Short mmCIF file of C-alpha atoms and ligand atoms in Angstrom, two decimals:
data_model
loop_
_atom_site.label_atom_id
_atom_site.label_comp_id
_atom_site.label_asym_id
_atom_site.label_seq_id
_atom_site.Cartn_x
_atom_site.Cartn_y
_atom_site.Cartn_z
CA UNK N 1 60.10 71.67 64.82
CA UNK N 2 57.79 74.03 66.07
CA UNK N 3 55.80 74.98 69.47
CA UNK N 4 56.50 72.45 71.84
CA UNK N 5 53.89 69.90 72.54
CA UNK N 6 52.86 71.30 76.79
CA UNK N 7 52.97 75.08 75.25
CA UNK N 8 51.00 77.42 77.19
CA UNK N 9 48.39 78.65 74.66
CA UNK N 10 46.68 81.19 76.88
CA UNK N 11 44.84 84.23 77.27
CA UNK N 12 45.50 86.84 80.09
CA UNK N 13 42.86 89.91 81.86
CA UNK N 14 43.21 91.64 85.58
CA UNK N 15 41.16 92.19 88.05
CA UNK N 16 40.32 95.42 87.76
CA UNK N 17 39.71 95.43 84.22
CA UNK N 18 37.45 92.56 84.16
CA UNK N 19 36.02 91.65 87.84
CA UNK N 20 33.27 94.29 88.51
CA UNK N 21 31.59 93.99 91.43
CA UNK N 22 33.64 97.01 93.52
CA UNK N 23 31.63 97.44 96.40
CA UNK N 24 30.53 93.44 96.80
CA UNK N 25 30.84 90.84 99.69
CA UNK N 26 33.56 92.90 101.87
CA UNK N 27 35.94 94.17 99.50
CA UNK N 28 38.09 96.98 100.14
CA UNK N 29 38.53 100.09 97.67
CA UNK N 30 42.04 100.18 95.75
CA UNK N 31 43.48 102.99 94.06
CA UNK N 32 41.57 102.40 91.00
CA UNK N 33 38.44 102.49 92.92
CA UNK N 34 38.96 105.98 93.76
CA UNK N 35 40.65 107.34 90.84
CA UNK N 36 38.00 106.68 88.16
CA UNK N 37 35.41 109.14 90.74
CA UNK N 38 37.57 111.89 90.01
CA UNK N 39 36.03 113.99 87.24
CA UNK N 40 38.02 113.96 84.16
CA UNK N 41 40.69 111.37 84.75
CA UNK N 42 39.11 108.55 82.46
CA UNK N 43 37.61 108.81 79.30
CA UNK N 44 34.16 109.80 79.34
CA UNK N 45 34.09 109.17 83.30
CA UNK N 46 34.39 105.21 82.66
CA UNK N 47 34.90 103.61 85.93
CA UNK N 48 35.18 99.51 86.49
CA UNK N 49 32.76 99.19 89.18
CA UNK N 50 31.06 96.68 86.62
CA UNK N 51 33.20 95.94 83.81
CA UNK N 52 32.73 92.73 82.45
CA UNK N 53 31.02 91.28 85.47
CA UNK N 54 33.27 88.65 85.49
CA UNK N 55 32.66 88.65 89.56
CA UNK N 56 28.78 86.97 88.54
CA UNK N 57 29.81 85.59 85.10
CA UNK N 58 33.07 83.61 85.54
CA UNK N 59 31.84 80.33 84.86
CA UNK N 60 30.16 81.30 81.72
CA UNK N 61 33.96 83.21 81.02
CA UNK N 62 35.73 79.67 82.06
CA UNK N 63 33.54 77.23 79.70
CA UNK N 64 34.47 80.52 76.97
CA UNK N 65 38.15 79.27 77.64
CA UNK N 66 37.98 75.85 77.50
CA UNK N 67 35.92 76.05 74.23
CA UNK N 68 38.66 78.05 72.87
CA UNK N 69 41.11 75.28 74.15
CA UNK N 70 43.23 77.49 76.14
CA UNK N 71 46.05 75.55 78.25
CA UNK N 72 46.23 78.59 80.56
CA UNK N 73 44.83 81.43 81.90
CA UNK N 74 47.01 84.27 83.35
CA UNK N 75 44.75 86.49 85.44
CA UNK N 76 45.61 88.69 88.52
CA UNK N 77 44.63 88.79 92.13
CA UNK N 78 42.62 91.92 93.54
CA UNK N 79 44.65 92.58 96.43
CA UNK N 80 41.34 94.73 98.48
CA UNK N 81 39.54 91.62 97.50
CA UNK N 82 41.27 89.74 99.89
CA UNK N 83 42.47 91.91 102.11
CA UNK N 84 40.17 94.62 102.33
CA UNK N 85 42.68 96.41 104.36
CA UNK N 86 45.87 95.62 102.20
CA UNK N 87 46.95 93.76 105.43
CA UNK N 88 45.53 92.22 108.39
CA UNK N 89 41.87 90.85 108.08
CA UNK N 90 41.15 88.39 105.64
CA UNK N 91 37.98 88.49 103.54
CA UNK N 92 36.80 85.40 103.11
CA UNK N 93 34.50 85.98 100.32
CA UNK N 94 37.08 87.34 98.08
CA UNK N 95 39.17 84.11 99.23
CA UNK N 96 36.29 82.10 98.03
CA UNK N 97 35.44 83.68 94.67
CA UNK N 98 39.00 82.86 93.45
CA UNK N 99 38.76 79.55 94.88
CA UNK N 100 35.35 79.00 92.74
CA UNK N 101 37.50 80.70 89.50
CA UNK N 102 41.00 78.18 90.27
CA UNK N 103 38.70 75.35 90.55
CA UNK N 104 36.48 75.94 87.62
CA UNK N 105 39.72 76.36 85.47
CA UNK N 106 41.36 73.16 86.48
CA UNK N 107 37.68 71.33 85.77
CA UNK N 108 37.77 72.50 82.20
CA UNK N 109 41.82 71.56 81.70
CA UNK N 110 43.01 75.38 81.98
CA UNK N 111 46.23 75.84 84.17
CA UNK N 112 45.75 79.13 86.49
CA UNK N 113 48.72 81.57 86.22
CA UNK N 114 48.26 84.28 89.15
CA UNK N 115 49.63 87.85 89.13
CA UNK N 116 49.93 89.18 92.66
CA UNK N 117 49.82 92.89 91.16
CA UNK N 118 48.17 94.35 87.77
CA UNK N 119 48.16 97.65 89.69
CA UNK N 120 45.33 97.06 92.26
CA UNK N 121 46.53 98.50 94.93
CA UNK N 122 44.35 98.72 98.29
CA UNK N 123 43.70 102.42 98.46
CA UNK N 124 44.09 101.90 102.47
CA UNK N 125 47.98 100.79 101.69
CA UNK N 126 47.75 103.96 99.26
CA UNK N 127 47.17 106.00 102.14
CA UNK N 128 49.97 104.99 104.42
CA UNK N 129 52.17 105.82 101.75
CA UNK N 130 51.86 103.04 99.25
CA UNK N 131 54.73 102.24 97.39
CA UNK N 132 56.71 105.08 98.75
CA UNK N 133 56.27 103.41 102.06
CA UNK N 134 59.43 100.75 102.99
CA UNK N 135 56.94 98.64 104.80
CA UNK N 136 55.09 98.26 101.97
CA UNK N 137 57.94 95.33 101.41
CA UNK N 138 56.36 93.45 103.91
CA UNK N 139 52.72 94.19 103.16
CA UNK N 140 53.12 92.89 99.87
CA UNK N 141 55.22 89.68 100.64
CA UNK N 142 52.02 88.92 103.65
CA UNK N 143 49.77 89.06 100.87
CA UNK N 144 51.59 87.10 98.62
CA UNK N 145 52.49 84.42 101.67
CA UNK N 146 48.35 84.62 102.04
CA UNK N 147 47.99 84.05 98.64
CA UNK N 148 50.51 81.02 98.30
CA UNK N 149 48.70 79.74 101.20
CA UNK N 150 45.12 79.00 100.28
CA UNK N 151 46.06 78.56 96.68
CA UNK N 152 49.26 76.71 96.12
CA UNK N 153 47.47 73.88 96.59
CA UNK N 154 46.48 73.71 93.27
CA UNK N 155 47.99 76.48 91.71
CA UNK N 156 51.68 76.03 90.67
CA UNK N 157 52.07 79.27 88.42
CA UNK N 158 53.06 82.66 89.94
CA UNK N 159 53.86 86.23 88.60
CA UNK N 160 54.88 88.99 91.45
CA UNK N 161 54.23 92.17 89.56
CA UNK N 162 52.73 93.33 85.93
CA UNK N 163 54.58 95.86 84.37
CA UNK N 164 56.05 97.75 86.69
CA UNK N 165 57.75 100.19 83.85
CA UNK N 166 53.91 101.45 84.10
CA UNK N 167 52.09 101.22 87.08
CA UNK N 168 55.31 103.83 88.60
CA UNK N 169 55.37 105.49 85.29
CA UNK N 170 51.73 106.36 84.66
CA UNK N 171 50.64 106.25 88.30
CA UNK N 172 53.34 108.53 89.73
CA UNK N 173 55.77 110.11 87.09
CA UNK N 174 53.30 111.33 84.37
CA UNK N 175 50.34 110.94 86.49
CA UNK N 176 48.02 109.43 83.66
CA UNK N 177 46.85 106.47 85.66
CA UNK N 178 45.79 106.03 89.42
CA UNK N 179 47.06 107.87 91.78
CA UNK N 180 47.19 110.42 89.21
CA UNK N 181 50.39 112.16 91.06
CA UNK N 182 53.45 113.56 89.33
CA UNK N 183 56.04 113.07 92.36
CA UNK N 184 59.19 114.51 92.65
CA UNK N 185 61.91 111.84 90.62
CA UNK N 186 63.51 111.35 93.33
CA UNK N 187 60.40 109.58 95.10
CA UNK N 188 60.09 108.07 92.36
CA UNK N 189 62.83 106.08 92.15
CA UNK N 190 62.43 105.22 96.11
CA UNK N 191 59.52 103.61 94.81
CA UNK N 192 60.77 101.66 92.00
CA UNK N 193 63.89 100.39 94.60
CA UNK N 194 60.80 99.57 97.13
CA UNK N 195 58.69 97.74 94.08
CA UNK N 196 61.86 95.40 92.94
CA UNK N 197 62.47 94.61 96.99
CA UNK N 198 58.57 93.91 97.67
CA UNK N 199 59.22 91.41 93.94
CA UNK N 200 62.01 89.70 96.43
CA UNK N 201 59.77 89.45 99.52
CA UNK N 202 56.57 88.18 97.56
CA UNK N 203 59.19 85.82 96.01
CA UNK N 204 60.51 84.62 99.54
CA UNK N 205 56.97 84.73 100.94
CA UNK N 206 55.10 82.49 97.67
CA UNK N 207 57.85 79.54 98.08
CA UNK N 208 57.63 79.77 102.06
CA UNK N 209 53.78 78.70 102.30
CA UNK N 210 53.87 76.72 98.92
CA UNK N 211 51.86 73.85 99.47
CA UNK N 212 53.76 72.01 96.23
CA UNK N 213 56.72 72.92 94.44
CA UNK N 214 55.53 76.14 93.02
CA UNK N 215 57.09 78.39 89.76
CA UNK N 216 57.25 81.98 90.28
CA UNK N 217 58.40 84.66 87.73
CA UNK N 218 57.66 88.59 86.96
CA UNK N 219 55.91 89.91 84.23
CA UNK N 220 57.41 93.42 82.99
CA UNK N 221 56.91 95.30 79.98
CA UNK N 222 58.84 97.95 77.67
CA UNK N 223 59.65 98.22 73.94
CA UNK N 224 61.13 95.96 72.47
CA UNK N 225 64.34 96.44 69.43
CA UNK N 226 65.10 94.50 66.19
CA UNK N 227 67.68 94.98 64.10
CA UNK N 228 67.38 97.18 60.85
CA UNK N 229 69.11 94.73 58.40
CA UNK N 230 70.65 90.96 59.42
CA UNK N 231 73.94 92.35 59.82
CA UNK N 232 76.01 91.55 63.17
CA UNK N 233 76.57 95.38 63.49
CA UNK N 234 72.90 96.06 63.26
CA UNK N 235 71.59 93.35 65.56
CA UNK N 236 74.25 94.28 68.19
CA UNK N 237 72.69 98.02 68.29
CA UNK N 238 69.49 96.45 68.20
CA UNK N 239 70.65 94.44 71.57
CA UNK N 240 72.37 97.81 73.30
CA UNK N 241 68.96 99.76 72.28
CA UNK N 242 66.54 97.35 74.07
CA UNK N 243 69.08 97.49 77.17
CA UNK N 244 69.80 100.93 77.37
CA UNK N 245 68.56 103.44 80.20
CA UNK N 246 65.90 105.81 79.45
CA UNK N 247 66.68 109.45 79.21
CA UNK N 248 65.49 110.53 83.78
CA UNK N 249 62.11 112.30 82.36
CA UNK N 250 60.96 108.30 81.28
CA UNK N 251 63.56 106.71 83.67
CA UNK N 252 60.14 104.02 84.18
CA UNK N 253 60.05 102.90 81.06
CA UNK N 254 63.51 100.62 80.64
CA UNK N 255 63.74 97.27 80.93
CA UNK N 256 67.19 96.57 82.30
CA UNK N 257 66.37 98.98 85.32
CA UNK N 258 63.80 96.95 86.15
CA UNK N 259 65.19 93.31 84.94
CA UNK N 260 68.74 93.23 85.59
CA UNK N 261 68.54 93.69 89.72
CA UNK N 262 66.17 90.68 89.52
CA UNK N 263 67.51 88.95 86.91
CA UNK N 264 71.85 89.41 87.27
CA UNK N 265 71.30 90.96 91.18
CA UNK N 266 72.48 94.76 90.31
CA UNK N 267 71.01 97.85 88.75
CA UNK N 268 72.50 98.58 85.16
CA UNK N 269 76.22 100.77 85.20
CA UNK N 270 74.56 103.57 82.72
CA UNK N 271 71.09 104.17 84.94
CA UNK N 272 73.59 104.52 88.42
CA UNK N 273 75.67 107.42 86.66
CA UNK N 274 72.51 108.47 84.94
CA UNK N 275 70.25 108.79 87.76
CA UNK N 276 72.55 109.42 90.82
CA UNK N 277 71.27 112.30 92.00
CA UNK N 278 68.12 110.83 92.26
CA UNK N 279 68.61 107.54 93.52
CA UNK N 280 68.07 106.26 97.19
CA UNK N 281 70.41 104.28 99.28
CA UNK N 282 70.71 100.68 97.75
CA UNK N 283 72.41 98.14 99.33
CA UNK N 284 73.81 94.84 98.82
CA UNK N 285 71.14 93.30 101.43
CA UNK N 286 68.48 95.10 99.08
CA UNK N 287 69.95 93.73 95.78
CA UNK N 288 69.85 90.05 97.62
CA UNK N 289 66.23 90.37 98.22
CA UNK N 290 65.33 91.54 95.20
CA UNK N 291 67.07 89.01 93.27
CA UNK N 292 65.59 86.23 94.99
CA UNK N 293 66.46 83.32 92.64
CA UNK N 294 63.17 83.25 90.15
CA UNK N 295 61.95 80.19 87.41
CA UNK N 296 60.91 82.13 84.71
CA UNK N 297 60.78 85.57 83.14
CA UNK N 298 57.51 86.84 81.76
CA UNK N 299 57.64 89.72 79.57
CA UNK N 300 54.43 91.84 77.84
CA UNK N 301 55.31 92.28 74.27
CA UNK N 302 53.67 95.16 71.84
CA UNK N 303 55.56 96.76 69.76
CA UNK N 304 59.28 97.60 69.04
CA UNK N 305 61.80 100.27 67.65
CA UNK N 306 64.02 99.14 64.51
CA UNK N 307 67.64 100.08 65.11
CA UNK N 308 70.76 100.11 63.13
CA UNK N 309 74.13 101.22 63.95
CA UNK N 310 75.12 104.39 63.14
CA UNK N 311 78.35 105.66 61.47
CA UNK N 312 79.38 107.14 65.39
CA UNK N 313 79.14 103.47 66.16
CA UNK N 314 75.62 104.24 68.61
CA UNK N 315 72.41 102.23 67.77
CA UNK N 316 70.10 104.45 65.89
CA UNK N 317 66.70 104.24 65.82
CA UNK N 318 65.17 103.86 62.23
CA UNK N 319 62.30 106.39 61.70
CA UNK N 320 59.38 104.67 60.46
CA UNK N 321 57.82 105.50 56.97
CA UNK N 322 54.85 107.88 56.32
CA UNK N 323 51.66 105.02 56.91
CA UNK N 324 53.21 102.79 59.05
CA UNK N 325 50.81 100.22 60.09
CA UNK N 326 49.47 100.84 63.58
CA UNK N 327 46.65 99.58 65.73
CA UNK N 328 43.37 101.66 67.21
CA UNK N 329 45.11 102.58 70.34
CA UNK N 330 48.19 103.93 67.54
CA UNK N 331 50.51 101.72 68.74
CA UNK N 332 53.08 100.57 66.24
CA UNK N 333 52.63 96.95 64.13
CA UNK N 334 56.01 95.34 64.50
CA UNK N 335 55.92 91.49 64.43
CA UNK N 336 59.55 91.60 64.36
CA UNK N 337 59.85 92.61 68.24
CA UNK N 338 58.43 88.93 69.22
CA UNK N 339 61.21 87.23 67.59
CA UNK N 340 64.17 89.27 68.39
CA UNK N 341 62.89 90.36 72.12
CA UNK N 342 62.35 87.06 73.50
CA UNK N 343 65.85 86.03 71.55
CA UNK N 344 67.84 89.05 73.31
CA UNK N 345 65.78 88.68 76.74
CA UNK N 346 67.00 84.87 76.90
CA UNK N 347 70.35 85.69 76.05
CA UNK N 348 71.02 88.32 78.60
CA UNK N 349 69.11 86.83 81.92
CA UNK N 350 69.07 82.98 80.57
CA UNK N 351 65.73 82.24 81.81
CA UNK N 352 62.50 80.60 80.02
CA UNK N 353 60.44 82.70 78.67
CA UNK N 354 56.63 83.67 78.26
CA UNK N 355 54.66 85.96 76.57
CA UNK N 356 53.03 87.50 79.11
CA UNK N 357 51.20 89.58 77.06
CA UNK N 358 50.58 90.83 73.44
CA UNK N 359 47.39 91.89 71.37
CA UNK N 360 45.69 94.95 70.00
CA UNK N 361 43.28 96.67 69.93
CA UNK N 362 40.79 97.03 67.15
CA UNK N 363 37.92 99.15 66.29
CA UNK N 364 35.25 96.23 66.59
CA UNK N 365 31.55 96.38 66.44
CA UNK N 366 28.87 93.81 65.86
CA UNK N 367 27.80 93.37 62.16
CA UNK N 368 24.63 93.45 60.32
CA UNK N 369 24.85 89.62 60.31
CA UNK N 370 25.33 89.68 64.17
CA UNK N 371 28.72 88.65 64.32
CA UNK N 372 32.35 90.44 64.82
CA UNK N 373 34.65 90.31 62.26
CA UNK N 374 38.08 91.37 63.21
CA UNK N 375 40.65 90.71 60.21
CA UNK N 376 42.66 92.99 61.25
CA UNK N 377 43.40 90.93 64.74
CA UNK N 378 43.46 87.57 62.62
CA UNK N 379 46.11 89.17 60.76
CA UNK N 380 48.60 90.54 63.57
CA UNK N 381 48.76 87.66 65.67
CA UNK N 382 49.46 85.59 62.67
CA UNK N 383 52.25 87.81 61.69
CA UNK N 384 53.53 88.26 65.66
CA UNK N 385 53.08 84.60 66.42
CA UNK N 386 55.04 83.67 63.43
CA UNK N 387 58.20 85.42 64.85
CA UNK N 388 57.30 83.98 68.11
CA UNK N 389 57.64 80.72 66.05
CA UNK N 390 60.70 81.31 64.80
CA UNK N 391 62.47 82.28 67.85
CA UNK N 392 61.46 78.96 69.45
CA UNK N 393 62.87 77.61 66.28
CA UNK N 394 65.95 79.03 66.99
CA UNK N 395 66.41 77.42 70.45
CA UNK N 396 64.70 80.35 72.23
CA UNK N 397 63.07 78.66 75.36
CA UNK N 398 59.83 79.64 75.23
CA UNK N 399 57.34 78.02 77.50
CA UNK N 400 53.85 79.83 77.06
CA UNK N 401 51.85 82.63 74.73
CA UNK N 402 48.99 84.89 77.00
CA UNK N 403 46.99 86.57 74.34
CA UNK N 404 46.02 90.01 75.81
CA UNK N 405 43.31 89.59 76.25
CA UNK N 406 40.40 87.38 76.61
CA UNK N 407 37.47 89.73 76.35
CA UNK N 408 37.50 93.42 75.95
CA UNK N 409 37.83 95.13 79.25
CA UNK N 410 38.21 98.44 80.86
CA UNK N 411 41.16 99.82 79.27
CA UNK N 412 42.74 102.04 81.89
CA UNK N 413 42.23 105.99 80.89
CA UNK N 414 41.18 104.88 78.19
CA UNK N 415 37.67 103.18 79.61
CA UNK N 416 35.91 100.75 77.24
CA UNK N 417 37.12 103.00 74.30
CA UNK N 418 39.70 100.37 73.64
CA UNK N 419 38.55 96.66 72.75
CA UNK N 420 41.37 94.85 73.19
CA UNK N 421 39.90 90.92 73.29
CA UNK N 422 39.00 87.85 71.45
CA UNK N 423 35.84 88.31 72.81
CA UNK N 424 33.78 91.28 72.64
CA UNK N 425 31.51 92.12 75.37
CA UNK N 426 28.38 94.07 74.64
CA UNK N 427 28.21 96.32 78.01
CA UNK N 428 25.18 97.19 77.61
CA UNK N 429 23.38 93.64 78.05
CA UNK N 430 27.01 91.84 79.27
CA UNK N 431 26.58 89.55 76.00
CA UNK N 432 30.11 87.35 75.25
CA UNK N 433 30.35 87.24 71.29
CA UNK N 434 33.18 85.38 69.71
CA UNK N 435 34.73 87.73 67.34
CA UNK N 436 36.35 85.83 64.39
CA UNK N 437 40.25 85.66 65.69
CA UNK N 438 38.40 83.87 68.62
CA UNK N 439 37.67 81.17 66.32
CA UNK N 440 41.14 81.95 64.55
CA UNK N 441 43.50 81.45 67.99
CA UNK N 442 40.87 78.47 68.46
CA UNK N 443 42.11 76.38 65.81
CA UNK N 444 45.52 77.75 66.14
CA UNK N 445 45.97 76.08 69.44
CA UNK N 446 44.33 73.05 68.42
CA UNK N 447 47.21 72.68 65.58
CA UNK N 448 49.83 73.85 68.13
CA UNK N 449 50.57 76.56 66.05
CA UNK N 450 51.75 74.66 63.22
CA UNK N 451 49.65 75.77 60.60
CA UNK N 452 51.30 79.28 61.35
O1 IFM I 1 45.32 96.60 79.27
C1 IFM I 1 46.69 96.70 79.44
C2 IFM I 1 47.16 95.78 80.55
O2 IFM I 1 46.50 96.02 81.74
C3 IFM I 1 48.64 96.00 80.79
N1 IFM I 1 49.38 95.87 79.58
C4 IFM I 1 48.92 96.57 78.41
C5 IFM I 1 47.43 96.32 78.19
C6 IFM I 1 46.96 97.13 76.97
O3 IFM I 1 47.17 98.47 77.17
#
């Protein structure tokens, strides 16, 4: 037994990082439109007012896919795209240009999964208050009714937010990504409270002007845990670990803050004492909205800790040895996390499951012989897609697989220092080359992951 036979072999990008054309056919500015002007903020001034181009080259990106044979493509909606404004006016064109993109997927076999929000958010939103602003609940789930709207026609697929854990973390706690603010905690966790509730609206709003029976999940992030040794002791601190409450400095970056209110329909015991002081009124109307019955939980998967109970009976985290494998952006190679997260994820909110994410990046330039050789890619999906395999092995419902990501894109503060895709893009002449673990996931999916 392996992958199931409709698996959801995909690949996923966002809007920001891939679209380009910032200033085009009436759309409005969002926050990262703004941000990436300010000197300093992104590596070597990188901004995305170009990126990939995708905006101009998304049928030559769509016939990319469906020569790769992906079954789906997970990409995300820019919210000033279509509403300039963040509410009110429509903008047509934007309307249209994912209208071109849905259709052009579903010609070449590829099922669309939308995000409503991989952090664009409409800078004129940002200035009424953005997240910290209540009403923002409502913006969000008008957007997301629009969006239902004109594409639920043929689009059946739906993710509320991306990785919340970071947008409120790096946007407003640390202040590494746009807005670039360091608020006070307490605003902070107004925010998160209004993010979850405007999750419930956009939930309410997607299935109200569904055109179809639609499927609509959320697509968070955070680190996963796996167990030190195979011991019951060691996998149950592996299991407490992953749900655990940050220490308040990185409150952002739990899961169950985020996942249990939407998931069981109430914030996690530990994080109320934790964070009291700095919490905002929360009621039980609030925790109704925001757990708004979903289909599906997506979750981005990177890396993980390895954690083994300790002799006071508390999970422990295992330090890692001197050399530890790790990727060009340093993060941590730990196959292990896409077995056991997935398995522990299921277990606590019994949902399916997809990968909403998972990749690296790599140091990858084009060869003397013209091509991109990537081993080093080949070689961690393998070993992450063979825990992936496992899991479903061991009755873990897992529905789908988004590669992050399809082509390298701009990487955040990082700019295009970071190639994370299957695909590089030469930015200088906008030139798609397959690097080899485009070729590799190729005939994975054509074997269903069996060969694996
Ligand atoms: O590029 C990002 C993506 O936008 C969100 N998840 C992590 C990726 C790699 O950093």
């Amino acid at each position: 037994m392996g992958f199931q036979k409709d698996f959801a072999w995909g690949a996923a990008t966002s809007a920001y990082q891939i679209e380009g054309a910032a200033e085009e056919d009436g759309k409005g500015r969002n926050i990262w439109d703004v941000y990436t002007r300010e000197p300093g903020k992104v590596y070597e001034g990188h901004t995305g007012d170009i990126a990939c181009d995708h905006y101009h080259r998304f049928r030559e990106d769509v016939a990319i896919m469906k020569e790769m044979g992906l079954k789906a493509y997970r990409f995300s909606i820019n919210w000033a795209r279509v509403l300039p404004e963040g509410k009110g006016k429509v903008n047509e064109a934007g309307i249209a240009f994912y209208d071109q993109l849905i259709d052009a997927l579903l010609e070449a076999g590829i099922e669309p999964y939308i995000t409503l929000y991989h952090w664009e958010l409409p800078y004129a939103l940002y200035l009424k208050g953005g997240w910290m602003n209540e009403k923002i609940v409502d913006w969000f789930g008008a957007y997301a009714g629009l969006i239902s709207e004109r594409f639920s026609d043929r689009v059946t697929h739906f993710f509320t937010l991306n990785e919340p854990q970071c947008f409120v973390g790096l946007g407003f706690l640390t202040g590494g990504h746009a807005p670039g603010l360091r608020a006070p905690l307490r605003d902070t966790f107004q925010m998160g409270h209004n993010v979850l509730k405007a999750h419930g609206r956009a939930v309410q709003m997607l299935r109200l002007h569904a055109k179809q029976p639609i499927e609509v999940g959320i697509a968070p992030t955070g680190t996963m845990c796996y167990p030190a040794t195979d011991a019951p002791q060691d996998i149950d601190a592996a299991r407490q670990q992953l749900f655990a409450v940050e220490e308040l400095e990185n409150w952002t970056w739990g899961v169950s803050w985020w996942s249990d209110p939407v998931l069981l329909g109430h914030y996690p015991e530990e994080g109320l004492r934790k964070y009291e002081a700095y919490l905002p009124r929360i009621t039980q109307e609030d925790l109704k909205l925001i757990s708004e019955p979903i289909d599906f939980y997506g979750q981005n998967i990177y890396n993980g800790k390895c954690v083994r109970m300790g002799g006071d009976g508390k999970p422990e985290i295992v330090k890692r040895y001197e050399g530890f494998p790790k990727t060009a952006i340093q993060w941590p190679v730990t196959p292990e996390c896409l077995y056991w997260g997935p398995r522990f994820l299921q277990e606590r909110y019994q949902k399916p499951i997809y990968i909403t994410e998972n990749g690296l990046s790599c140091q990858d330039s084009i060869s003397l012989d013209g091509k991109v050789h990537d081993p080093a890619r080949i070689d961690f999906l393998a070993r992450y897609l063979r825990e992936l395999k496992r899991a479903v092995e061991d009755g873990v419902d897992i529905r789908g697989y988004f590669q992050w990501s399809l082509m390298d894109n701009f990487e955040w503060a990082c700019g295009y220092s970071e190639r994370f895709g299957l695909i590089f893009v030469d930015y200088q002449t906008q030139k798609r080359i397959w690097k080899d673990s485009a070729y590799w996931y190729r005939d994975l999916i054509r074997e269903n992951g069996d060969g694996l």
